Tab-separated table of C-alpha atoms in Angstrom:
chain	number	residue	atom	x	y	z
M	1	UNK	CA	95.166	148.455	112.586
M	2	UNK	CA	94.488	152.069	111.746
M	3	UNK	CA	96.289	154.758	109.783
M	4	UNK	CA	97.321	157.245	112.430
M	5	UNK	CA	97.860	160.144	110.034
M	6	UNK	CA	94.878	159.645	107.731
M	7	UNK	CA	94.186	163.386	107.681
M	8	UNK	CA	97.663	163.974	106.277
M	9	UNK	CA	97.809	161.204	103.645
M	10	UNK	CA	94.108	160.887	102.739
M	11	UNK	CA	94.055	164.122	100.787
M	12	UNK	CA	91.541	163.031	98.133
M	13	UNK	CA	88.510	160.719	97.894
M	14	UNK	CA	90.536	158.201	95.877
M	15	UNK	CA	93.340	158.158	98.412
M	16	UNK	CA	90.900	157.679	101.286
M	17	UNK	CA	89.149	154.841	99.461
M	18	UNK	CA	92.424	153.025	98.803
M	19	UNK	CA	93.768	153.472	102.327
M	20	UNK	CA	90.483	152.341	103.888
M	21	UNK	CA	90.539	149.166	101.770
M	22	UNK	CA	93.972	148.308	103.125
M	23	UNK	CA	92.820	148.885	106.708
M	24	UNK	CA	89.808	146.618	106.163
M	25	UNK	CA	91.934	143.762	104.843
M	26	UNK	CA	94.571	144.160	107.561
M	27	UNK	CA	91.903	143.895	110.252
M	28	UNK	CA	90.132	140.998	108.542
M	29	UNK	CA	93.353	138.983	108.289
M	30	UNK	CA	94.468	139.685	111.829
M	31	UNK	CA	96.760	136.834	113.014
M	32	UNK	CA	94.471	136.109	115.955
M	33	UNK	CA	91.477	135.515	113.698
M	34	UNK	CA	93.505	133.440	111.245
M	35	UNK	CA	95.139	131.397	113.996
M	36	UNK	CA	91.772	130.599	115.588
M	37	UNK	CA	90.415	129.425	112.251
M	38	UNK	CA	93.366	127.120	111.573
M	39	UNK	CA	93.935	125.556	114.990
M	40	UNK	CA	93.135	121.864	114.567
M	41	UNK	CA	95.012	120.228	117.451
M	42	UNK	CA	93.432	117.654	119.793
M	43	UNK	CA	95.095	118.661	123.051
M	44	UNK	CA	93.605	115.711	124.945
M	45	UNK	CA	96.047	113.423	123.162
M	46	UNK	CA	98.997	114.831	125.109
M	47	UNK	CA	100.191	114.792	128.693
M	48	UNK	CA	101.629	118.303	128.674
M	49	UNK	CA	101.277	121.217	126.251
M	50	UNK	CA	103.878	123.934	125.802
M	51	UNK	CA	103.646	127.016	123.602
M	52	UNK	CA	106.622	129.011	122.406
M	53	UNK	CA	106.589	131.756	119.804
M	54	UNK	CA	108.861	134.267	118.148
M	55	UNK	CA	108.102	136.960	115.608
M	56	UNK	CA	106.110	140.127	115.089
M	57	UNK	CA	102.768	138.299	115.043
M	58	UNK	CA	103.366	135.855	117.899
M	59	UNK	CA	101.338	137.795	120.491
M	60	UNK	CA	98.249	137.970	118.282
M	61	UNK	CA	98.703	134.341	117.247
M	62	UNK	CA	98.692	133.287	120.890
M	63	UNK	CA	95.669	135.484	121.643
M	64	UNK	CA	93.755	133.673	118.900
M	65	UNK	CA	94.029	130.269	120.603
M	66	UNK	CA	94.374	131.228	124.254
M	67	UNK	CA	90.901	130.160	125.316
M	68	UNK	CA	91.366	126.748	123.678
M	69	UNK	CA	94.712	125.876	125.294
M	70	UNK	CA	94.394	127.169	128.857
M	71	UNK	CA	93.094	123.879	130.261
M	72	UNK	CA	96.186	121.916	129.180
M	73	UNK	CA	98.878	124.579	129.254
M	74	UNK	CA	102.146	123.852	131.078
M	75	UNK	CA	103.963	126.934	129.778
M	76	UNK	CA	103.538	129.745	127.241
M	77	UNK	CA	106.231	132.206	126.237
M	78	UNK	CA	106.988	134.403	123.227
M	79	UNK	CA	109.732	136.734	122.003
M	80	UNK	CA	108.574	139.975	120.394
M	81	UNK	CA	110.337	143.197	119.288
M	82	UNK	CA	111.529	145.361	122.156
M	83	UNK	CA	109.393	148.294	120.977
M	84	UNK	CA	106.174	146.328	120.458
M	85	UNK	CA	103.383	147.236	122.871
M	86	UNK	CA	100.088	145.517	123.703
M	87	UNK	CA	97.179	146.741	125.792
M	88	UNK	CA	96.098	143.218	126.720
M	89	UNK	CA	97.899	141.295	129.466
M	90	UNK	CA	97.738	137.515	129.772
M	91	UNK	CA	99.068	136.513	133.216
M	92	UNK	CA	100.153	133.051	132.079
M	93	UNK	CA	102.086	134.328	129.051
M	94	UNK	CA	105.755	135.182	129.496
M	95	UNK	CA	106.685	138.000	127.123
M	96	UNK	CA	110.368	138.229	126.310
M	97	UNK	CA	112.014	140.853	124.124
M	98	UNK	CA	114.412	140.841	121.205
M	99	UNK	CA	115.596	143.191	118.476
M	100	UNK	CA	114.850	143.517	114.760
M	101	UNK	CA	116.156	143.578	112.051
M	102	UNK	CA	119.518	142.876	113.687
M	103	UNK	CA	120.005	140.167	116.283
M	104	UNK	CA	121.427	141.312	119.631
M	105	UNK	CA	122.460	140.019	123.033
M	106	UNK	CA	118.905	140.763	124.160
M	107	UNK	CA	117.548	138.358	121.532
M	108	UNK	CA	120.032	135.677	122.578
M	109	UNK	CA	119.308	136.082	126.285
M	110	UNK	CA	115.563	135.830	125.659
M	111	UNK	CA	115.989	132.783	123.414
M	112	UNK	CA	118.040	130.948	126.022
M	113	UNK	CA	115.471	131.812	128.677
M	114	UNK	CA	112.576	130.688	126.450
M	115	UNK	CA	114.073	127.258	125.810
M	116	UNK	CA	115.074	126.862	129.457
M	117	UNK	CA	111.360	126.760	130.333
M	118	UNK	CA	110.956	123.518	128.398
M	119	UNK	CA	112.705	120.664	130.156
M	120	UNK	CA	112.687	116.890	130.033
M	121	UNK	CA	110.279	116.604	127.125
M	122	UNK	CA	108.795	113.175	126.483
M	123	UNK	CA	107.089	111.565	123.519
M	124	UNK	CA	103.743	112.227	125.230
M	125	UNK	CA	104.237	116.010	125.217
M	126	UNK	CA	103.242	118.590	122.612
M	127	UNK	CA	105.080	121.799	121.764
M	128	UNK	CA	103.119	124.371	119.768
M	129	UNK	CA	105.452	126.809	118.007
M	130	UNK	CA	104.157	130.152	116.710
M	131	UNK	CA	106.459	131.509	113.998
M	132	UNK	CA	106.206	134.794	112.110
M	133	UNK	CA	108.309	137.427	110.401
M	134	UNK	CA	111.167	138.835	112.411
M	135	UNK	CA	111.800	135.460	114.007
M	136	UNK	CA	115.288	135.219	112.551
M	137	UNK	CA	116.604	138.119	114.606
M	138	UNK	CA	114.323	137.728	117.634
M	139	UNK	CA	115.074	134.022	118.210
M	140	UNK	CA	118.741	133.170	118.134
M	141	UNK	CA	121.345	131.155	119.998
M	142	UNK	CA	124.682	131.263	118.159
M	143	UNK	CA	126.883	128.271	117.557
M	144	UNK	CA	129.727	127.903	120.030
M	145	UNK	CA	132.534	130.356	119.384
M	146	UNK	CA	130.437	132.842	117.409
M	147	UNK	CA	130.576	136.466	118.568
M	148	UNK	CA	127.375	138.507	118.504
M	149	UNK	CA	129.182	141.503	117.054
M	150	UNK	CA	130.287	139.332	114.139
M	151	UNK	CA	126.688	138.244	113.493
M	152	UNK	CA	125.531	141.861	113.484
M	153	UNK	CA	128.291	142.958	111.151
M	154	UNK	CA	127.676	140.055	108.781
M	155	UNK	CA	123.923	140.762	108.690
M	156	UNK	CA	124.551	144.468	108.141
M	157	UNK	CA	126.925	143.852	105.233
M	158	UNK	CA	124.500	141.447	103.545
M	159	UNK	CA	121.631	143.940	103.781
M	160	UNK	CA	123.759	146.903	102.691
M	161	UNK	CA	124.999	144.929	99.669
M	162	UNK	CA	121.458	144.283	98.417
M	163	UNK	CA	121.184	140.735	99.773
M	164	UNK	CA	117.585	139.546	99.986
M	165	UNK	CA	115.947	137.610	102.807
M	166	UNK	CA	116.970	134.296	101.239
M	167	UNK	CA	120.654	135.166	101.359
M	168	UNK	CA	120.419	136.691	104.824
M	169	UNK	CA	118.637	133.708	106.345
M	170	UNK	CA	120.958	131.129	104.754
M	171	UNK	CA	123.898	132.942	106.280
M	172	UNK	CA	122.181	133.360	109.647
M	173	UNK	CA	121.455	129.631	109.701
M	174	UNK	CA	125.125	128.818	109.310
M	175	UNK	CA	125.979	130.711	112.487
M	176	UNK	CA	123.022	129.495	114.572
M	177	UNK	CA	122.328	126.523	116.847
M	178	UNK	CA	118.519	126.816	116.498
M	179	UNK	CA	117.977	127.650	112.823
M	180	UNK	CA	117.986	125.429	109.733
M	181	UNK	CA	116.065	122.627	111.467
M	182	UNK	CA	118.189	122.631	114.618
M	183	UNK	CA	115.310	123.593	116.931
M	184	UNK	CA	113.668	120.243	116.092
M	185	UNK	CA	116.651	118.491	117.650
M	186	UNK	CA	116.119	120.444	120.872
M	187	UNK	CA	112.366	119.636	121.064
M	188	UNK	CA	112.780	115.910	120.335
M	189	UNK	CA	111.060	113.510	121.243
M	190	UNK	CA	107.904	115.608	121.775
M	191	UNK	CA	105.317	116.133	119.060
M	192	UNK	CA	105.669	119.559	117.464
M	193	UNK	CA	103.023	121.642	115.665
M	194	UNK	CA	104.328	124.820	114.097
M	195	UNK	CA	101.881	127.455	112.869
M	196	UNK	CA	103.592	129.894	110.538
M	197	UNK	CA	102.887	133.299	109.039
M	198	UNK	CA	105.031	133.711	105.941
M	199	UNK	CA	106.934	136.931	105.329
M	200	UNK	CA	109.030	135.751	102.376
M	201	UNK	CA	108.369	135.488	98.653
M	202	UNK	CA	107.490	131.975	97.455
M	203	UNK	CA	106.658	131.012	101.086
M	204	UNK	CA	109.728	128.801	101.429
M	205	UNK	CA	109.587	127.050	104.827
M	206	UNK	CA	113.374	126.810	104.934
M	207	UNK	CA	113.593	130.599	104.779
M	208	UNK	CA	110.767	131.790	107.061
M	209	UNK	CA	112.491	132.659	110.370
M	210	UNK	CA	115.423	130.668	108.919
M	211	UNK	CA	113.521	127.372	109.040
M	212	UNK	CA	114.004	126.372	112.707
M	213	UNK	CA	111.817	123.262	112.354
M	214	UNK	CA	112.386	122.355	108.717
M	215	UNK	CA	114.750	119.651	107.543
M	216	UNK	CA	117.589	121.431	105.736
M	217	UNK	CA	117.299	121.694	101.989
M	218	UNK	CA	120.134	120.896	99.616
M	219	UNK	CA	123.467	122.284	100.679
M	220	UNK	CA	123.905	125.957	99.852
M	221	UNK	CA	127.294	127.331	98.820
M	222	UNK	CA	127.858	129.640	101.771
M	223	UNK	CA	131.359	130.583	100.617
M	224	UNK	CA	129.953	131.816	97.299
M	225	UNK	CA	127.307	133.871	99.113
M	226	UNK	CA	129.919	135.321	101.457
M	227	UNK	CA	132.136	136.380	98.563
M	228	UNK	CA	129.242	138.148	96.871
M	229	UNK	CA	127.608	139.909	99.817
M	230	UNK	CA	130.340	140.367	102.447
M	231	UNK	CA	133.321	142.682	102.070
M	232	UNK	CA	135.322	141.879	105.195
M	233	UNK	CA	137.691	138.938	104.600
M	234	UNK	CA	137.727	137.987	108.288
M	235	UNK	CA	133.940	137.694	108.313
M	236	UNK	CA	134.090	135.613	105.135
M	237	UNK	CA	136.457	133.200	106.850
M	238	UNK	CA	134.159	132.898	109.889
M	239	UNK	CA	131.295	131.851	107.625
M	240	UNK	CA	133.440	129.361	105.733
M	241	UNK	CA	134.561	127.760	109.000
M	242	UNK	CA	131.020	127.462	110.365
M	243	UNK	CA	129.331	126.264	107.168
M	244	UNK	CA	127.443	123.104	108.100
M	245	UNK	CA	126.648	120.068	106.006
M	246	UNK	CA	122.939	120.421	106.697
M	247	UNK	CA	122.625	116.785	107.745
M	248	UNK	CA	120.300	116.183	110.688
M	249	UNK	CA	118.886	112.772	111.506
M	250	UNK	CA	115.420	112.119	110.093
M	251	UNK	CA	114.113	111.081	113.526
M	252	UNK	CA	114.041	114.710	114.672
M	253	UNK	CA	111.410	115.569	112.053
M	254	UNK	CA	109.106	112.526	112.183
M	255	UNK	CA	106.727	114.196	114.666
M	256	UNK	CA	107.084	117.760	113.396
M	257	UNK	CA	104.338	119.365	111.313
M	258	UNK	CA	104.735	122.849	109.824
M	259	UNK	CA	101.605	124.693	108.649
M	260	UNK	CA	101.533	128.068	106.910
M	261	UNK	CA	98.336	129.789	108.017
M	262	UNK	CA	98.807	133.203	106.385
M	263	UNK	CA	100.866	134.530	103.488
M	264	UNK	CA	101.235	137.545	101.240
M	265	UNK	CA	99.022	136.109	98.504
M	266	UNK	CA	96.135	135.879	101.007
M	267	UNK	CA	96.354	139.652	101.471
M	268	UNK	CA	96.660	140.308	97.758
M	269	UNK	CA	93.622	138.142	96.945
M	270	UNK	CA	91.535	139.567	99.784
M	271	UNK	CA	92.286	143.147	98.779
M	272	UNK	CA	91.542	142.380	95.138
M	273	UNK	CA	88.165	140.799	95.967
M	274	UNK	CA	87.253	143.839	98.059
M	275	UNK	CA	87.717	146.337	95.216
M	276	UNK	CA	84.945	147.756	93.085
M	277	UNK	CA	85.139	148.493	89.383
M	278	UNK	CA	87.713	147.433	86.803
M	279	UNK	CA	90.617	145.690	88.513
M	280	UNK	CA	93.530	143.342	87.991
M	281	UNK	CA	95.442	141.015	90.313
M	282	UNK	CA	99.180	140.968	89.533
M	283	UNK	CA	99.847	138.284	92.140
M	284	UNK	CA	102.399	137.896	94.876
M	285	UNK	CA	106.175	137.244	94.880
M	286	UNK	CA	107.203	140.632	93.489
M	287	UNK	CA	110.902	140.913	94.264
M	288	UNK	CA	114.139	142.513	93.118
M	289	UNK	CA	115.830	145.883	93.329
M	290	UNK	CA	113.382	148.778	93.753
M	291	UNK	CA	114.876	150.551	90.748
M	292	UNK	CA	113.956	147.672	88.465
M	293	UNK	CA	110.659	146.806	90.161
M	294	UNK	CA	109.358	150.370	89.927
M	295	UNK	CA	110.159	150.506	86.229
M	296	UNK	CA	108.686	147.055	85.577
M	297	UNK	CA	105.424	147.874	87.373
M	298	UNK	CA	105.121	151.147	85.471
M	299	UNK	CA	105.676	149.412	82.132
M	300	UNK	CA	103.116	146.710	82.961
M	301	UNK	CA	100.479	149.267	83.955
M	302	UNK	CA	100.952	151.281	80.773
M	303	UNK	CA	100.685	148.185	78.582
M	304	UNK	CA	97.556	147.023	80.388
M	305	UNK	CA	95.954	150.432	79.977
M	306	UNK	CA	96.623	150.335	76.251
M	307	UNK	CA	94.854	146.969	76.093
M	308	UNK	CA	91.954	147.815	78.401
M	309	UNK	CA	91.355	151.367	77.235
M	310	UNK	CA	90.061	152.377	80.671
M	311	UNK	CA	91.373	153.005	84.165
M	312	UNK	CA	91.729	150.102	86.592
M	313	UNK	CA	92.729	149.175	90.135
M	314	UNK	CA	95.690	146.864	90.548
M	315	UNK	CA	97.157	144.956	93.481
M	316	UNK	CA	100.270	142.859	94.005
M	317	UNK	CA	102.673	141.962	96.788
M	318	UNK	CA	106.121	140.733	97.672
M	319	UNK	CA	109.356	142.218	98.952
M	320	UNK	CA	111.878	144.395	97.159
M	321	UNK	CA	115.466	145.203	98.083
M	322	UNK	CA	117.406	148.457	98.295
M	323	UNK	CA	121.129	148.942	97.809
M	324	UNK	CA	121.765	151.440	100.600
M	325	UNK	CA	124.402	154.040	99.752
M	326	UNK	CA	123.114	157.055	101.699
M	327	UNK	CA	122.393	157.784	105.351
M	328	UNK	CA	118.825	159.093	105.131
M	329	UNK	CA	115.639	157.728	106.670
M	330	UNK	CA	113.384	155.419	104.702
M	331	UNK	CA	112.668	151.862	103.652
M	332	UNK	CA	112.058	149.723	100.595
M	333	UNK	CA	108.342	150.609	100.374
M	334	UNK	CA	108.874	154.347	100.582
M	335	UNK	CA	111.723	154.148	98.108
M	336	UNK	CA	109.553	152.119	95.729
M	337	UNK	CA	106.719	154.662	95.682
M	338	UNK	CA	109.212	157.514	95.358
M	339	UNK	CA	110.849	155.853	92.371
M	340	UNK	CA	107.434	155.376	90.774
M	341	UNK	CA	107.393	159.163	90.496
M	342	UNK	CA	110.423	158.944	88.215
M	343	UNK	CA	108.663	156.762	85.658
M	344	UNK	CA	105.106	158.074	85.708
M	345	UNK	CA	104.438	160.956	83.341
M	346	UNK	CA	103.416	164.247	84.920
M	347	UNK	CA	100.091	164.226	83.063
M	348	UNK	CA	99.235	160.596	83.802
M	349	UNK	CA	96.505	159.754	86.281
M	350	UNK	CA	97.749	157.271	88.853
M	351	UNK	CA	97.791	156.307	92.519
M	352	UNK	CA	100.390	154.013	94.053
M	353	UNK	CA	100.762	152.641	97.581
M	354	UNK	CA	103.399	150.309	98.941
M	355	UNK	CA	103.526	149.408	102.622
M	356	UNK	CA	104.927	146.792	104.935
M	357	UNK	CA	102.250	144.746	106.655
M	358	UNK	CA	104.243	144.880	109.899
M	359	UNK	CA	103.793	148.654	110.072
M	360	UNK	CA	107.494	149.532	110.069
M	361	UNK	CA	109.369	150.250	106.838
M	362	UNK	CA	113.134	150.193	107.146
M	363	UNK	CA	114.789	153.002	109.084
M	364	UNK	CA	111.709	155.145	109.648
M	365	UNK	CA	108.508	155.356	111.649
M	366	UNK	CA	106.358	154.901	108.541
M	367	UNK	CA	104.744	151.709	107.268
M	368	UNK	CA	105.174	152.780	103.667
M	369	UNK	CA	104.172	155.482	101.252
M	370	UNK	CA	101.484	156.801	98.931
M	371	UNK	CA	101.895	158.982	95.822
M	372	UNK	CA	99.675	160.081	92.949
M	373	UNK	CA	99.719	162.499	90.038
M	374	UNK	CA	99.210	165.406	92.437
M	375	UNK	CA	102.350	164.578	94.432
M	376	UNK	CA	105.184	167.060	94.059
M	377	UNK	CA	108.617	166.225	95.466
M	378	UNK	CA	111.292	168.828	94.757
M	379	UNK	CA	114.820	167.451	94.331
M	380	UNK	CA	113.547	163.860	94.286
M	381	UNK	CA	116.808	162.545	92.812
M	382	UNK	CA	118.758	163.997	95.728
M	383	UNK	CA	116.471	162.320	98.267
M	384	UNK	CA	116.787	158.982	96.500
M	385	UNK	CA	120.563	159.262	96.251
M	386	UNK	CA	120.678	159.635	100.038
M	387	UNK	CA	118.065	156.878	100.626
M	388	UNK	CA	115.975	159.536	102.356
M	389	UNK	CA	112.541	158.599	101.032
M	390	UNK	CA	110.825	159.120	104.394
M	391	UNK	CA	111.801	162.797	104.490
M	392	UNK	CA	110.695	163.254	100.884
M	393	UNK	CA	107.297	161.651	101.481
M	394	UNK	CA	106.627	163.158	104.907
M	395	UNK	CA	106.995	166.599	103.325
M	396	UNK	CA	104.534	165.754	100.525
M	397	UNK	CA	101.640	164.029	102.382
M	398	UNK	CA	102.977	160.599	101.425
M	399	UNK	CA	104.347	158.805	104.520
M	400	UNK	CA	101.793	156.298	105.882
M	401	UNK	CA	102.054	155.822	109.647
M	402	UNK	CA	100.352	152.922	111.442
M	403	UNK	CA	102.746	151.822	114.169
M	404	UNK	CA	103.429	148.109	114.594
M	405	UNK	CA	100.483	146.046	113.369
M	406	UNK	CA	101.246	142.708	115.051
M	407	UNK	CA	101.334	141.085	111.621
M	408	UNK	CA	103.951	140.483	108.928
M	409	UNK	CA	103.377	139.032	105.450
M	410	UNK	CA	105.844	141.120	103.444
M	411	UNK	CA	104.598	144.143	101.486
M	412	UNK	CA	101.406	145.151	99.706
M	413	UNK	CA	101.515	147.226	96.493
M	414	UNK	CA	98.241	148.702	95.400
M	415	UNK	CA	96.816	151.513	93.320
M	416	UNK	CA	94.991	152.868	90.290
M	417	UNK	CA	96.110	153.717	86.777
M	418	UNK	CA	94.355	155.495	83.926
M	419	UNK	CA	91.265	157.650	83.545
M	420	UNK	CA	88.888	157.827	86.526
M	421	UNK	CA	85.121	157.846	86.685
M	422	UNK	CA	82.882	160.306	88.469
M	423	UNK	CA	83.069	158.406	91.780
M	424	UNK	CA	86.327	160.178	92.624
């Protein structure tokens, strides 16, 4: 990964230092490298080996183990975003396309085609499944009778009403024939090894890509969720009718093993260990509305500075939510850094970065944003009211552009607060 507009956003030595640290960690924790280091499968134990994958990191995950599986490979296919590009070409790998963040007919067609390549599985076969963020919309086959337009409208209403990834994926699972453990039923009786890159707070296996290979957790009250996050009564009734009991036979999961190989906390810890000087690790699992998160982070930093009495680097991670009321361009990371400007005093020394590790933040071409005490955004309140944080930041050297990174472990929040030393 590289920052394509470093000349625009790296306007000071401190900014350049911070942005370069993020690039170093992103490249170190590339899914290919991590996948290679965690692949512990004895392929000689199986008659046939299949690989399927879906998500923003599935190409790089496959690349990391390609040399080790070629000798036993019966089929390899992945579903990636329709705008994701790769310079490398693997002749044996079928690359199918889907859409994100909303599921589409393209996603469904690719999912049906992917599963059609795996036929007549036996207990002597192995299916390796590569799962990463974006999988919920890229890999989907609806339950019988479900209309794709309904799924899109339901997903859109949940996101617009401030529903987080937990709510969205529970609802998606209700309407799907491959989520919430149902893919395990399709792959039975083969052995299944799933390697997973987590893009959700708390790394809940039932939520990542809507838990296609995880035995369903306790029954969730879908009707209650629908009433809270969906406005259209007809859509509410569809969800109520399709709500499933969550009961799948245990036999489907006896030969399934799910392994998380990379998560947000890995990025937070790696970035923290790579920093010089006074620093603090605020951990992962930051979540909630950007308005509250920005204020909470600001309050924490000010209290820590009062205790420490000197400036310090800080790092944390997670995934916030935005209640979209405007029609501007932006995303949760850019809105978070913009709102930090509201709470930081004009005379305070600070730097704050928030960016999505997938390289795409909401409805914009940016990965996230960067601001500091030199940032000046006229009419900031107006931009925020219209959810137009990308325009605000792009006009003030604050929109970080990387393009798709081939990774996805939620968001990284990183910066400096307090007095600086002579190194910057």
